[in-house]
Every structure is written in C-alpha cells, then in structure tokens.
C-alpha cells in the first residue's frame, strides 16, 4: 500500500515540477508590460475631466476601471458611456451611481466679464486650458473648448462664472425617435394615439395640442 | 475590496449572489443531474463538501502561492478534494455514483468552485472562506434540489423517487405521486426541460427581487447625497 | 538570467509542493477505499444477474463462474461472449447469456437472458438501450413489467410461431404505438433459445453435464423444427 | 431610343397629379408680408446687409454670402424691411431661424438688372459668379448652391449632364407644368449649363406619366442633340442616384457624388432659374409651386415669390380650413408637415399639400416589425430597412452604420409598404442625427483629452522646473553665505521685476477705464439683477453654488464633515481676498470696489458656513450620540 | 475513414457537447452576449480542447495506466489542462498582441470549462485511441463553437427585443438554450454512438 | 383644428399585418379542406380548438404583460399559429396535447421573447416539437387512416368525443402509420414494392397525403402571387430536398423516393406556410435561400437517418437557430457599394 502511495506522489510531483518549471519559464520569458485596455477605456470616457467619478480626470478613472473599479461613476458620460464600457469590458451595464451625481444637460461656462477681477483662479482650475486671460484682466471662456466640467465656478472669488445649458438650435436639432405606443400599459390605442405614435420631434407640445 | 460581514456572506451565497441563479456558474452539473431530486441532492452535497474544503484550503495557503502557478495550484487542490469525494461515493453510494457518472469528476471544473477560490478564498481569512464556501455550496445545493424537484414532478409525476440510493433503505418508500395517471411530460426530463426549468427559476428570482426592491424603495428615502464623491481634478482650493 | 532560473525553480517547487500534498491525500483515500470500491463495483455488475437468479437461489460465485460460448456471432454480444453459471451446491440452477438485439427502434438493445438447464426462461433483463423515452423504454423494468412475461417460456411450451408480438399473431404483448422495440426483444430472446438448443452439446460439455439426458429431453421438447417467426 | 436600366426596389403610390396639372401656372401675387430666411440652401447662412426700416428694390441683395459656402438672398419685391428677427421657418423641427421680414410696397420696382445674352463671350468663372450672385440653388430639393455644383473639380470631368424632370413624387406637378409652359427657357438654361460643363451627352429624364410635358420638350429640343428619355413611372425614379442608374446604368459610389462617375444631375427648375439669371439678369426670387390637396377648391400651380407665407398661397388656391387636417411641404413621400400656415415658402419648396383627413389618413399605430421584408423589396438603395430599424430602435448605431444607414436617401418607400406601419424613416433620421451628434462629441472629447494631457504635461514640467529652481536656489543660498557680494545683484533683479509689474497694471487700468466709460449706462441695470441673484442664492449659500444646482431640492443636509470642509474653503478664500484687497489698496488698483464686493461676499459665505455647521450639529446631537467626537473636533 | 466522419457528426450534432451532453455550459452562457467575443472564445476553446484532449490521452496511456494510477486521472488531467491554458495564454500574449486582444480574456476561463475535462474523461470511457481522441476533442470543440456562435448571434437579436423584465438576461438565455436543445433532439438516432 | 404633425412618408399602402395574416389563413383553407375530405374531421376540430386556445392564451399573457390586448389580438398572428398547429398535429391527438402545444407556442416561444416579431423560433413548431418529444405515444399513434380505410368510419361527433376524452390513443381501426413512418421502418429490410403494398400508400404516392400536399401547394401559390411570401423559401426548401434526394440516389429500396418526400408528411405545408414565417426566417434573399436549402437538406437527413419520420418541425427549428448568424453574413449589396458588408462592425479602437 505505501509503495503505491509513494509512486502516486512521485508521479504527481514529477508532473507538477515539470509543469511548474514550464510555467515559471513562460512567466519570465513571455513577460509583458502595459495594458492597451486603458487607452480603450479612456477613449470611451467623455473627457469632461470633471472629477465627479472620484478620480482626478478621465484617464485616472480609466486606469481604475481597468483595475476593477465600477463603471457607473461618470455622470457626464451618463448611460451611453456606461453602456459603451459594459460593451467593451463585457460586463452587465449598471445604472449610474447616484453618489457621483446625475447626468445633466451639456453646459458651457460663461464669465460675466465686467465682474471678473482677473484673479486667474479659473485658469488654474480649468483642466483643458479653455479659459483665456492675463492677471488682472478680464477672462473669457473659449466656448468650443469648454467641457462644461464647472471646475472653474467654485474657485472664482466673485462668483462671476455661470454654467449655461447649451440649447439646441435649428442647426444642431435632430429628429427624435418616434414615440412608441407599446409602452403604454393596459390602454387600447385610439385614433388620436395613432398620430402620436408617428409624431416627430416636439412630441410633448404637439401631443398636447392634439389631444 | 472591503471584507464582508458574515451576514453579507450568508445572504450572498444563498440569495443575492447565488452561484447558480445570479452568477450562472456551475451549470453543467446543475442541468445534467437534476432530472430527479435524488441525483440533485447527491451532487449538491458532494459539491458543498468540495466547495467548503477547497475554500478553506485555498484560504490557508493564500499567502504562499506564486502568481504564475496560482491557477494550477488551486485547481489541484480542488481536484484532490473531488477525487476524494469521488472515491468515497464510489465506496458508499455506488449506484448513485454510477448515475451521476462523469459529473462527479467534473465538479473540478465547476466554475463556481474555482470562481470562489479565486475571488473570495484567496483574499479572505479561513473562517470567512469556510463560511463562504458553505453558503455558496448551500445556495447551489438549494437550486439543484428545487430544479430537480421541478423536473421530476413535471417530467415523470413523482417526487423523491429513488431516495434510497442516497439515504439507504429507509428512504425507499418516500416516493410521492401527486397526480394519478399522469402522462409523463418527457420534455422536462430531457435537456430542453433542464434549460427552461433553470430559466424559469432565474426569472422567478428576478420577480421576487423586484418585489423586494419595490417594497424597500417604498419604505425608504434616498439618503445618498449626489456628487459627494467628487474630487478636485485641478489643484486644491486654497 | 538569474531571474529566469529563479522563476523556474520557484514555480516548480511551489507546484511540486502542492502535488505532494494533494497527491498524498488522494493516494491515501484511494488506498483506504480501494477494497470497498472493488466490492461495490462487482456487486453492481452482478445486480442484473442476481435479479434473474437471486442470490438465494444459488451459492456459487456466479460472477466468476463463466463458460465461453462457441459460435456466438448470432448473439451480437461481443467477440467471444461468455455466460454466467449459477449453481446450488453442485446442481446447475441455470445460466445467463448476454445478447444484443440490433433491430430496435434506435440503436442496440443489450439483454441478459437467463435459461434453466432444461431450456426454460428464468428471466430477461435489459441492461442498455436507446429506445424512445415514453415509447420503447417500457422494456425497462423501471418503467413497466413487460419483460417479466418471458419467465417460464421455453421453446417447448411456446411454439416458434408464437415467438412474436400479439399484433403479428404471437404470444407476447406489444406496447401501444411501439411495436418495433418489443418485437426486437422477443426476436432476440427467441434467437437465444434457438442458439442454446443448437449448441447444447458444447454448452453441456463446458458445464460438465452429461450429454445424453438433457439431450433427449431437449430434443423431445423441440421435436419439430419450427420456422423462423415472421417479422 | 435611349437605353434604360432599372434600379432595385421602388413603389408605385397613387399619383394624384391630375388635380393640380389641369390648370395653367397662375401668379400667386403679392402677400402682405414676405419672410425671408437667411439660410435657404446647404452651407452657411447668408449675412444680412439690410437694416430694419430700410427700403429695398425688387431683386436687390438683402443678405450676402457669408464666410462659408452659400448664395445671397434677394428681395422678392420692393418694400420696406420691417425687422430682422427669429421667425418660424420651413424645417422639420418647426423651429425659428433668422429671417428678414419685408413689407411689400406694392410697387414691384426692380433694381437694375444686367442681362448677359452673350454669356458665351464671358469667362466661365464669370458666368458661375453670376449664377451665384443670382442666388440660385438646386430647386430639386436639397438646395445645394448651383454654382458650386456646376464647377466640378478638375479631376471630375462631367460626361453626362442629366436634367431631372422625373418628378416621381405623387401630387407634385410643378416641374411638369414648368416643362409644359417654360420648355424653351429650360432649354436655354440647359444650354448654359452644357456650355459650362461641356458634357458629351445631355439627357432629360422624364416619367412617362407626363405626355404633355414630353411633347413640349420634344418640340423644344427639336434639332438639338439633347436626348429626351421617357422613363417608367416608379417612385423614386427622380432620386438623383436612381435616375443616374436608370439613364446610365452606373451607380454613384457610396459617399461620393455623381461627378465621381462623370455625371451631373440638375433639376429642370434650376435650369429655368439659370436661364432667367443669365439671359435676363433676374435673381431667383420666385419659383413654380404646386398647391394641391383635397382641402383646396382650386388646386394648381403658382408662380410664388420666395418668402410668401403658406397662408397666402393656400388662399389663392381656395383653401377650406375646416377640411385641412395636415399641411405638407413637399410631396407625400418626402415632405414634412408644417405646424401652421404662417411659415414662409422658400427656394426649395416645390409643393404644398393641404390634405383632408381622408386623403392622407393618420397611419395605424406602430406594430412590431414582423420582418416580412416588404421594405427591403421596396428600398431603392437595396438596404435592409428592417435591420436598420431594429438597430436604430435599440440605439445600436454602430450596427446600423455598418449596414449602410448613411446610404439611405430617406425616400420613404419602406415606410410606405410596411404592413406594421412603422415610421421607419423617422427612426433612420433619428439614428443619423444621433450618430452625427456622437461624432461631433467624440471629436470634442478627443480635443479635450489632448488639451488635458498637454496641460498635465505642462504642469509636470513646471513642477519639475520649480523643483529644480528650488534646488538651485538652495544651492545658491549656500553659496551666498560664502559670497556676500552677490547680494547687490539680487537686489537689482528684484527692481526690474517690480518695474514690469507696474507697467502692466497701468495698462490694465487704462483698459478698464475705457470699458467703464463705455458701459456706464448699462452698469446700473447690471447690478440690479446681480443683487437679486445673490438674494435668491442666499438661503442656499451654505452650499457652494456648484453644489446647489446639483443637489435636488428635497435633499437631506450634507454631513457635518462636508460643511466643515466648505467652511475651511470659505475661510481660505476670504483670507485670500482680504490680502488681495490690501494689495489693491496699497497699489491703488482700479478693481478695489470689485474686490471689496468679493470680500463682503466671502465674509457672508464664511458666516453662512459657520451657521450651517452649528445647525447641523444641533440637529445631530439629539439624533445621534455618535456625533460627539465630530462636535469636539469642530469647536475651535 | 467513415468512422472518423461519424465521430465528428456525433460530437458536433447528435451528441453536441453543450446542448445534449451538458458540458461547457458556463462559457456558453457567459460569453455569448456578443458575437465577436463568442468567436474569440470559440477559437480559443477549439485550440485548447483539441490540444488538451491529446495531451491527456498521452498522459493517461503512457504514464498513469502503466503505473496503475488511474485514480489520479482527474487531477492529472486538470493539471495538464491548466498548464496548457496558462502556457498558451502567456505565449499568445507575448507573441501576438492582436490575437491576445481577441482571445486573451477567454483563455483563463477555459480551464474551468467542463467540456475540456469532459473530453479527457470521455476519451477514457469510450476507449478512444490517439486519432480518435484528437478527433473527439476537435469535434467537441467544433460542436461547442457552432452552438456558441449561433447562440451569440441569437442573443444579440434577443437583446433588442421587448422581453418581459423578469426574463431579461440569463433567464431568456436559458429558455433559448432550451429551445435550441429541443431542436437538437431532432438529430437523435442520426448516428448511434 | 390643429394640424397633424408626423414624419414622412404621409401616404401608406394599405395592407396591414392583420390582413397579411388573414390571407395566410385563407390560403390554408384548401389544405384544411383536403385534410377533412381525406382524413376526417380531426384536423378541423384541432384547428378550431387550437385557434381558440391560442387567442385565449395570447390574451391572458398580454394582460399579464400589461400590453394592450385587443390591439395585439387583432393582428391575427396568434390565430395563424393556432391554425398551423391544428393543421400539423395528428388528427386524433387528445385535447390536452394540443393545449400543451399551443401554450408552449404562444407563451414560451412567442411572448417570452417579447411577442409578435421578436420570437427567434417558429412558435408553432416549438409547440409541435415539444409535444412530440413529451408525448411520443399520443403523437405517433393518432394519425388518422385515409377515409376509405376506416373500419366503422367515425363521424364528427365520434371524432370530437375521441379528442375530448383525453385518451392517449384513439380507436385502433381509425388510425394508421403515416406513409413516411411506414417507409422509414421497413426500408432496408424490405424492398420498395413490399413496403408500398401497405394500404397507406394507395395507388399513387401516399393515399390522401398527396392531395393534402397538393392543396397546400395551391394555397402557397396564392401567397406567392400576393407577394406575401417570396419564392426563395419554398423554392429553397423543395430544392434542398430534391437535391439531397438526387444526391443519395433514387433507389427506392434504399431511400424513400422523391415523390414520397415531396407529397407525404408536412412538406408543402412546411415549404409554403411554416418555413416562410417571416419572423423567424432569414432576412435577405441570399439568407433566405441558405436558410431554406438548409431546412430541405435537414428534412431529408432526419427523415432518412434520424428517429423522426417527419422532420419539418425539427429542421425549421434548427435553421431558425442559425438565422441570426446567417443574417449577419448575408446582407445584400447596397447601391453604390462594391461588396456587401459582411459580419460585424469592427469596433473602433481607441
Ligand atoms: C419520435 C418517435 C419515436 C419512436 N420511438 C419508438 C420506440 O422507441 N420504439 C418503438 O417500438 N417504436 C417507436 N416509434 C414508433 C414507430 O415509429 C412505429 O410507429 C411503431 O413502432 C409501429 O407500431 P405499429 O406497428 O403498432 O404501428 C417511435 C415513433 C416516433 C415518431
Ligand atoms: C453635404 C453635401 C455636399 C455636397 N457636395 C457636393 C460637391 O462637393 N460637389 C457637387 O458637385 N455637388 C455636391 N453636392 C450636391 C449633390 O451631389 C446633389 O446633387 C445635391 O445634394 C442634390 O441632391 P438631392 O436633392 O437628391 O439631395 C453635395 C450635397 C450635399 C447634401
Ligand atoms: C427620393 C427622392 C426623389 C426625388 N425626386 C426628384 C424629382 O422627382 N425631381 C427632381 O428634380 N428632383 C428630385 N429629387 C432630388 C434629386 O435627387 C436631385 O437632388 C436633383 O435632381 C438635383 O438637382 P438640383 O441640384 O437642381 O436640385 C429627389 C430626391 C430624392 C432623394
Ligand atoms: C407567411 C407566413 C407564415 C407564417 N408561419 C407561421 C408559422 O409557421 N408558425 C407560427 O407560429 N406563425 C406563423 N405565422 C404567423 C406569425 O408570423 C407568427 O405567429 C410570428 O412568429 C409570431 O411572432 C406566419 C405568418 C406568415 C405571414
Ligand atoms: S466623471 Fe468627469 S473626470 Fe470622471 S470620467 Fe467622467 S468626465 Fe471624466
Ligand atoms: S476666477 Fe472669476 S474673477 Fe478670477 S479670473 Fe476667473 S472669472 Fe475672473
Ligand atoms: S416592411 Fe415593416 S414589418 Fe415588414 S420587415 Fe420592413 S419594417 Fe418590418
Ligand atoms: S427610406 Fe431609406 S431605407 Fe427606406 S426605402 Fe428609402 S432608401 Fe431604403
Ligand atoms: S460547470 Fe461546466 S462549464 Fe461551468
């Protein structure tokens, strides 16, 4: 009996030692550094650089995600970003973590120029260098570069920076998806509903005028 | 990762992170051997024992494993437990062993076990690991048995048939036949029934969860303060 | 290079250590359970045999008391199949022959046919089949009592024409909706009996029985050669 | 006979053309006011060059080409500019855009016109400039500036010039009537285009359901090499790509333009406009439009001034408002609905349908797609509409794009046949819009990333430099102890620095002074709202404003720790401000008043923060015994 | 020759590993939400399954059997598999980052794919010889890949359907797998092995 | 009065889904009549029972899902599902077999996936296959013998009471193995001549069955003429079957003859009414051909070597399973493109 046991152990030991050596060899021989995934994750983040995720900027959050951080902490990205991340990482999308704030309409910062004292605080705060101005001169936000992170609002000693919601205009307008009736529970569609279903952008207002 | 309290571990294993219903792991035995309660119970018990053992063992050695051989080492631990279980079943419940067949050695590759070893046991102290193993195992066992009962009942109109294979002659008379003259719904005994049965159980759990969630929502007001986790990206506020 | 060697040796030793522990555990368990397992395995193998000839009805080590069957190609059960022999003291109780019916509904049906020295059926059991659940699988004792009806039949008391399902004018019940399976089983059992009759000389010899007595009896029993049953 | 090819798909909806084609083209006359959007074409909006109250002559330019691609806008009649304002324009969004509102004076006084009957003696570029100056855009639908289209890049030689007279949409007969009544003008315009392009082949494609127009064209084209190709009546044979396929058998490559395969397609109305512009010098100020539909007593075609409100045209055609349930601008397949009749008609408007409820009934409610494939059979672009629909609906835009969503011409054939009455086209439009939006955002975020990273690098560099300097300084200081002579030098350096600063602040002072003088009147107004603002903000001032707008009203109080943090922040800010104020006082800086305001504000802030903490602690104590350590910590 | 063909038909269709034999279900459910990843998984599994089927056959026939150590088969096989998987992963990662991007994250998962160990054990049960083991492993992998890829394509479609909330995700996946298994029952009897 | 606002197009061709489905039902009537003439009242009773049950089940589950019930019931698709089940179940199938089939068709195969348009598998065939494997006895023994061969022909009432009695098997003299079943089990051990003496084969191909198939073919041609179905699927299906049959030879002693394949069992019903279910079939023309040829080939394969005498249901389900994948790789070539874009969108890399 004991010989049998010893043979068994010896065989397994032999196998394991060989395999272990092989793996040890491979681990050293085929070592790689760096992770391309971070770049891919970073590419999906909105680059607002607002820090709401709890990381100083999008890239740090991308790195954190790569290390297992939850993907639902970026309010500017909102659902779209979460879905894209879920898709990339092949995990289930989760709803936005409320602790990090809610998704908001896109905004830009606008400085009320005559109140600005030129303290340059906002320049220091802006993560993308979208504010122009020299010390003691009034400052301006380059609208096209502003990410709407609102990081400049708080440091301003005279509170002269406003976050303005970007309103859609006729050139940025896009068609809304049709209103799908399917969602209305327990209701038989009537003739009037028929129009609502295929209605266009201003569903709400026009619906009101119709019904 | 914050360590979990034992309460959380219990809830996770049995319900909210149930290996079968939520993680959807360990499916092969889950579906293959659940045509009757007795098969399900047999395999479930074996899995439970292995899971506890391997979790404990992995947790004990968690600080001594070299990264490059981590996976093989865990797998070997699991395999040794499984082989022991297999040998014991062969010795003491031979008929059941024959019915369960290849699925006993396949406990080794039950993803739930390696998953627990890697995700939990290798990062937690032995006590918690053992508890986790037990709870995950019980959760798995419960699903196995429920699915087994469901398939047995719908499929051949009996419950607890052949329990003597596992529990000895006392159990021989336990068979229930709730419907007289039942036309066997063979589909439930075959692979499609297994899949759909589990699908149904998962859906059932979802329904229950959403009910609970609704209740909780109704009873509770949101307390998180939005945006409280924000950090400064640029400089400090001085 | 030092790191390479280090890495190799560390991994090898690490994994080796696990191998020793786990291998030891397994080997030990195996050593402890070995005998019981062997016993159980043998018992399981014999279960079907003991159903046909219960342990109370014989006292030899039936599992190891086998004779080889000559010219057994018709039985379709392996290259040189052997029959198990049951004896009570020195009396011959019967023997059990493995047969395979190849014309089932789907795939082979493996049978064990138990026969008394006088050519009477002691029992028939199905050990493996692929028949449709719910239809053909009623040849299984777990599903119905159908196979028990063979008990007691012999070539002597059942003429060759009767070795068929009732639908084809035979003696044996079929199942509703599934005639193919029972017919295949009946045919195989009949074939076995015919085989035994034809090879009774060799069989008796290997059983160590005198040739004449049985010979005579059997001959009288199946005096007229009956035609193959119609299928 | 011209050889014809066929294209995949297509539908044949009831034509409904005879209602409007039975009457000759009538003038629609002068409306009470004309609303002229500054953008009636693809490209940049035109730049308005008139002011309210200004008198303009008929044909005078009132808006010039802006900085990008575009054409000018002309006054369709003489009159007075009432205002330049945001008015609802014909656009599917129903939104408003900048328009010039012109009140006609009824005199119809033309500005000076310069006809160029001898255009062949001019340079081609000059003729193209004339076409542009006449404000001509494609009248077939998209409104692409015709002069740009007529000047393909050198590598794209136009071999085939196609004149699109298919007019495949039901109801519309504007091109039909134009061809019947203005065939000669059209041929003249065609000749100008052909002279510009020198194509090897000139074809006019016309659907076989317009026999009178075909006859008129045959007559007008008599003796010329122009082919008149009579094509089968099937919608959308008038689509540029489809017509090209029918007439040449070639396909316009995806993402390309017809010129890529040596073809150009112009609408016949465009040709007429070109003839008018060159031969008579008249800019594009009116066009033929169809007014039809069951709600009209006298449907027909009208010569309508650009900018005429739809109401005027409808009145000309005898509208019965009670019967009108839907007002479509364009055809029933591709047109869009107008929310009211005040919307002006513009260069690209070719038809107004005042439909009764029974004529264009509301579609049945959308049912699930049954993948019947009828839509794919109908799609002239050979797309898989149902697949596009599933992806668009599920917002899987990349998949929709992969299935060539952007090749969809929004012709509506798929929706027309769909048994489940799914507004497919709307889904595609939505998806296309979203994709474009996403692309723009992606671009912006890429830019943001670059800027962020650049800034990060710069900061790192600066930090390094600072560290380096500090090291250097430490080193220098060590040396300085040994070499006392260095002292003097250092002082000189300091001096120059102060000088620079002084110079700068002087400049700032001047600039601010100028500004203040200019804004003197406005400042009173401005302070008012700002005080108001701070009053409003007062109750919530315990939070920083940024938090204030993020936290819903019914939010529970922030934790004491947070409040503390806010307090410290406020205190630091206050200190900073105070020191700045002192600096300013001593430096006699011009922003003292502002800084004083800032200091006041910050004092207020600190006070509020303190009060909030006190409140919170008072609440916390009875509620929670554990709050004690926090209490003791904050009691300094 | 034809017996080899029958092995393939049997493993791919009649006794499909996933739908009939219930092996490899976790990756089947876990990595089938996207067609692209399913394809990666299929490729990786095919490679590892075939290789480890052969390796385990060799280990058993030339090591365990002569030494009378059949009871060590499970641990030996799993060791072989784990090592094959890990080694493949390391090599692919280093040598072909592109392939690693496709296969990388799936490779470790294969260790716990029952189908891999299942093939090794079934080879023993069926007394397969070397070539048969190879084909059996390959056929099993093809069968796995076939249903995995079809299933993934189908799940992408289901994902955009209006499935009742309780059934979204894994539950409807199970039901679909059930219906697929139902369809595969049509193959019963095609090959009687 | 406010003006209607909606996206173009504003005109619509009026052939709503409900009417399409109605046409399918109408086109199936000749087949149903032929079944009634040649096999008695069984199919008619089954059809009525299945349709009623289908509508009821659909209504119940829509209610449970909080969907507008009337709106969806009016689309007639549940009725089509019920109809097709009624047409394909054995004439004397007990009522509960039909009930289980209808229930699984409507609930499991259709509504669990979101209802009309979303089901990846053909609901009727899911129902059929499910009861076939669940109740093989009831599903294999209840095929009516052709009318002329009945002993003691059952009238409407007797048929109804047989079905309603819930017995697993009907009276012996009324039922008979189907020609496909008969051929399948005798081929190999008997010659073609020996097999076809069985009364179920009649004088031509398969007594009764040939006319039923012809009637379904006629109905199918109506659907084709109305452009409710495109030719690709029936032609592909029958083509696949014919091609396999020719490939494996026309030796009737070895394999069932082509005429039997085409005119017995559910061939024509399958080719024109079942494989053509738009929801679960492939999308593009090319895809439809692949899908249908696959079904045809599988039908031959399973009929010849598998366990099931008629394989339409399984073949359809198997190819349904492949449909999403086929769709991925067979998009049509779009105008202005050189080649079709196959496969998946390549993910943009960061
Ligand atoms: C799916 C299916 C499975 C079947 N399985 C069996 C079976 O396992 N055994 C059997 O004898 N007949 C089986 N049959 C029935 C045979 O096809 C055949 O109908 C029957 O055996 C002939 O019986 P009869 O001679 O009484 O008509 C099956 C039929 C079908 C359709
Ligand atoms: C965005 C856009 C860009 C175009 N660019 C060119 C161009 O560069 N050159 C050209 O000759 N035509 C150009 N065209 C004109 C098209 O070729 C086409 O003739 C015109 O859009 C009218 O087509 P439609 O009315 O069918 O939409 C462009 C059109 C659009 C919408
Ligand atoms: C579906 C569809 C149908 C069209 N039908 C016509 C038509 O009937 N007549 C026409 O002139 N342009 C029609 N167009 C516009 C042409 O594609 C093309 O823009 C026009 O002929 C170019 O000429 P233009 O630049 O002079 O407008 C249609 C466009 C689309 C997308
Ligand atoms: C030509 C055609 C064939 C159909 N075939 C079937 C069928 O075989 N099975 C079925 O359940 N429904 C069928 N339907 C109805 C409907 O499409 C089906 O119920 C949907 O699958 C439900 O989502 C068919 C409908 C049409 C138009
Ligand atoms: S929360 Fe802000 S910083 Fe964080 S990832 Fe989103 S945009 Fe970037
Ligand atoms: S922080 Fe405020 S005051 Fe200072 S420069 Fe910016 S906008 Fe001006
Ligand atoms: S026509 Fe409508 S229902 Fe038919 S496939 Fe297209 S979108 Fe779906
Ligand atoms: S709208 Fe687009 S998808 Fe629909 S038929 Fe026209 S081109 Fe095809
Ligand atoms: S249990 Fe089999 S693969 Fe997970």
Tab-separated table of N, CA, C and O in Angstrom, chain B residues 179-207:
chain	number	residue	atom	x	y	z
B	179	UNK	N	-50.146	13.211	-8.747
B	179	UNK	CA	-51.231	13.079	-9.722
B	179	UNK	C	-51.362	11.608	-10.102
B	179	UNK	O	-50.374	10.970	-10.433
B	180	UNK	N	-52.576	11.155	-10.082
B	180	UNK	CA	-52.790	9.796	-10.564
B	180	UNK	C	-52.795	9.860	-12.086
B	180	UNK	O	-53.207	10.850	-12.678
B	181	UNK	N	-52.284	8.830	-12.702
B	181	UNK	CA	-52.449	8.706	-14.146
B	181	UNK	C	-51.816	9.855	-14.908
B	181	UNK	O	-52.370	10.370	-15.865
B	182	UNK	N	-50.665	10.259	-14.479
B	182	UNK	CA	-50.036	11.431	-15.095
B	182	UNK	C	-49.369	11.018	-16.398
B	182	UNK	O	-48.564	10.095	-16.420
B	183	UNK	N	-49.671	11.720	-17.488
B	183	UNK	CA	-48.955	11.407	-18.723
B	183	UNK	C	-47.596	12.083	-18.648
B	183	UNK	O	-47.507	13.304	-18.679
B	184	UNK	N	-46.548	11.330	-18.555
B	184	UNK	CA	-45.235	11.930	-18.331
B	184	UNK	C	-44.925	13.001	-19.361
B	184	UNK	O	-45.118	12.808	-20.551
B	185	UNK	N	-44.427	14.099	-18.854
B	185	UNK	CA	-44.066	15.192	-19.744
B	185	UNK	C	-42.572	15.060	-19.970
B	185	UNK	O	-41.750	15.734	-19.353
B	186	UNK	N	-42.227	14.156	-20.891
B	186	UNK	CA	-40.829	13.752	-21.005
B	186	UNK	C	-39.883	14.897	-21.277
B	186	UNK	O	-38.720	14.858	-20.914
B	187	UNK	N	-40.422	15.896	-21.910
B	187	UNK	CA	-39.617	17.033	-22.290
B	187	UNK	C	-38.841	17.605	-21.103
B	187	UNK	O	-37.688	18.002	-21.211
B	188	UNK	N	-39.490	17.559	-19.954
B	188	UNK	CA	-38.858	18.115	-18.758
B	188	UNK	C	-37.654	17.279	-18.316
B	188	UNK	O	-36.757	17.780	-17.652
B	189	UNK	N	-37.671	16.008	-18.636
B	189	UNK	CA	-36.561	15.146	-18.226
B	189	UNK	C	-35.379	15.290	-19.181
B	189	UNK	O	-34.276	14.884	-18.873
B	190	UNK	N	-35.643	15.820	-20.359
B	190	UNK	CA	-34.611	15.894	-21.385
B	190	UNK	C	-33.910	17.260	-21.319
B	190	UNK	O	-34.384	18.162	-20.629
B	191	UNK	N	-32.809	17.403	-22.035
B	191	UNK	CA	-32.067	18.670	-21.957
B	191	UNK	C	-32.924	19.937	-22.076
B	191	UNK	O	-32.752	20.847	-21.262
B	192	UNK	N	-33.837	20.020	-23.042
B	192	UNK	CA	-34.567	21.296	-23.145
B	192	UNK	C	-35.273	21.673	-21.850
B	192	UNK	O	-35.289	22.846	-21.449
B	193	UNK	N	-35.834	20.681	-21.186
B	193	UNK	CA	-36.546	20.955	-19.949
B	193	UNK	C	-35.619	21.495	-18.879
B	193	UNK	O	-35.986	22.368	-18.092
B	194	UNK	N	-34.387	20.949	-18.872
B	194	UNK	CA	-33.430	21.412	-17.878
B	194	UNK	C	-33.150	22.892	-18.064
B	194	UNK	O	-33.209	23.685	-17.122
B	195	UNK	N	-32.858	23.260	-19.296
B	195	UNK	CA	-32.567	24.666	-19.573
B	195	UNK	C	-33.747	25.550	-19.192
B	195	UNK	O	-33.605	26.558	-18.514
B	196	UNK	N	-34.924	25.149	-19.668
B	196	UNK	CA	-36.062	26.026	-19.440
B	196	UNK	C	-36.414	26.084	-17.962
B	196	UNK	O	-36.820	27.136	-17.461
B	197	UNK	N	-36.254	24.978	-17.282
B	197	UNK	CA	-36.537	24.979	-15.855
B	197	UNK	C	-35.655	25.988	-15.138
B	197	UNK	O	-36.132	26.792	-14.332
B	198	UNK	N	-34.380	25.968	-15.462
B	198	UNK	CA	-33.485	26.918	-14.803
B	198	UNK	C	-33.836	28.348	-15.200
B	198	UNK	O	-33.831	29.253	-14.358
B	199	UNK	N	-34.174	28.525	-16.472
B	199	UNK	CA	-34.592	29.853	-16.919
B	199	UNK	C	-35.755	30.351	-16.083
B	199	UNK	O	-35.792	31.502	-15.639
B	200	UNK	N	-36.683	29.458	-15.842
B	200	UNK	CA	-37.863	29.814	-15.060
B	200	UNK	C	-37.472	30.197	-13.632
B	200	UNK	O	-37.975	31.172	-13.074
B	201	UNK	N	-36.560	29.417	-13.052
B	201	UNK	CA	-36.133	29.729	-11.686
B	201	UNK	C	-35.458	31.091	-11.623
B	201	UNK	O	-35.703	31.876	-10.695
B	202	UNK	N	-34.618	31.355	-12.608
B	202	UNK	CA	-33.933	32.659	-12.606
B	202	UNK	C	-34.957	33.776	-12.703
B	202	UNK	O	-34.893	34.774	-11.977
B	203	UNK	N	-35.926	33.588	-13.591
B	203	UNK	CA	-36.953	34.614	-13.748
B	203	UNK	C	-37.722	34.791	-12.444
B	203	UNK	O	-38.033	35.910	-12.030
B	204	UNK	N	-37.993	33.676	-11.801
B	204	UNK	CA	-38.723	33.728	-10.537
B	204	UNK	C	-37.942	34.552	-9.523
B	204	UNK	O	-38.497	35.396	-8.809
B	205	UNK	N	-36.655	34.301	-9.486
B	205	UNK	CA	-35.842	35.070	-8.551
B	205	UNK	C	-35.889	36.558	-8.901
B	205	UNK	O	-36.010	37.400	-8.011
B	206	UNK	N	-35.823	36.842	-10.185
B	206	UNK	CA	-35.900	38.248	-10.591
B	206	UNK	C	-37.199	38.884	-10.124
B	206	UNK	O	-37.213	40.023	-9.652
B	207	UNK	N	-38.279	38.142	-10.269
B	207	UNK	CA	-39.572	38.683	-9.855
B	207	UNK	C	-39.559	38.978	-8.363
B	207	UNK	O	-39.924	40.069	-7.913
